[in-house]
């Protein structure tokens, strides 16, 4: 009985590590997407300002 619990908790630990890693990757890619759209917005604004002059 104890062996099953030990194995399960080890599996759970590995699962948690994987889930945490996946979550952090998702978070960072979300942040990356934000900065990407932000930089493209800045470029568009700069482009418009150049066209005006």
XYZ file of C-alpha atoms in Angstrom, residues 12-48:
37
model
C 2.054 13.954 -8.924
C 5.287 15.845 -8.261
C 6.427 15.309 -11.851
C 3.004 16.348 -13.127
C 3.093 19.519 -11.040
C 6.561 20.389 -12.387
C 5.354 19.888 -15.954
C 2.201 21.907 -15.319
C 4.159 24.749 -13.715
C 6.633 24.782 -16.584
C 3.833 24.795 -19.166
C 2.076 27.591 -17.303
C 5.207 29.757 -17.127
C 5.843 29.192 -20.848
C 2.261 30.221 -21.594
C 2.613 33.309 -19.410
C 5.879 34.390 -21.040
C 4.517 33.825 -24.550
C 1.459 35.881 -23.588
C 3.752 38.667 -22.380
C 5.787 38.314 -25.568
C 2.616 38.702 -27.615
C 1.760 41.868 -25.678
C 5.174 43.435 -26.271
C 5.060 42.408 -29.928
C 1.724 44.131 -30.511
C 2.910 47.107 -28.462
C 6.058 47.528 -30.573
C 4.065 47.206 -33.796
C 1.677 49.908 -32.539
C 4.641 52.181 -31.781
C 6.043 51.536 -35.272
C 2.673 52.397 -36.846
C 2.500 55.663 -34.892
C 6.063 56.587 -35.887
C 5.233 55.783 -39.503
C 2.149 58.041 -39.398
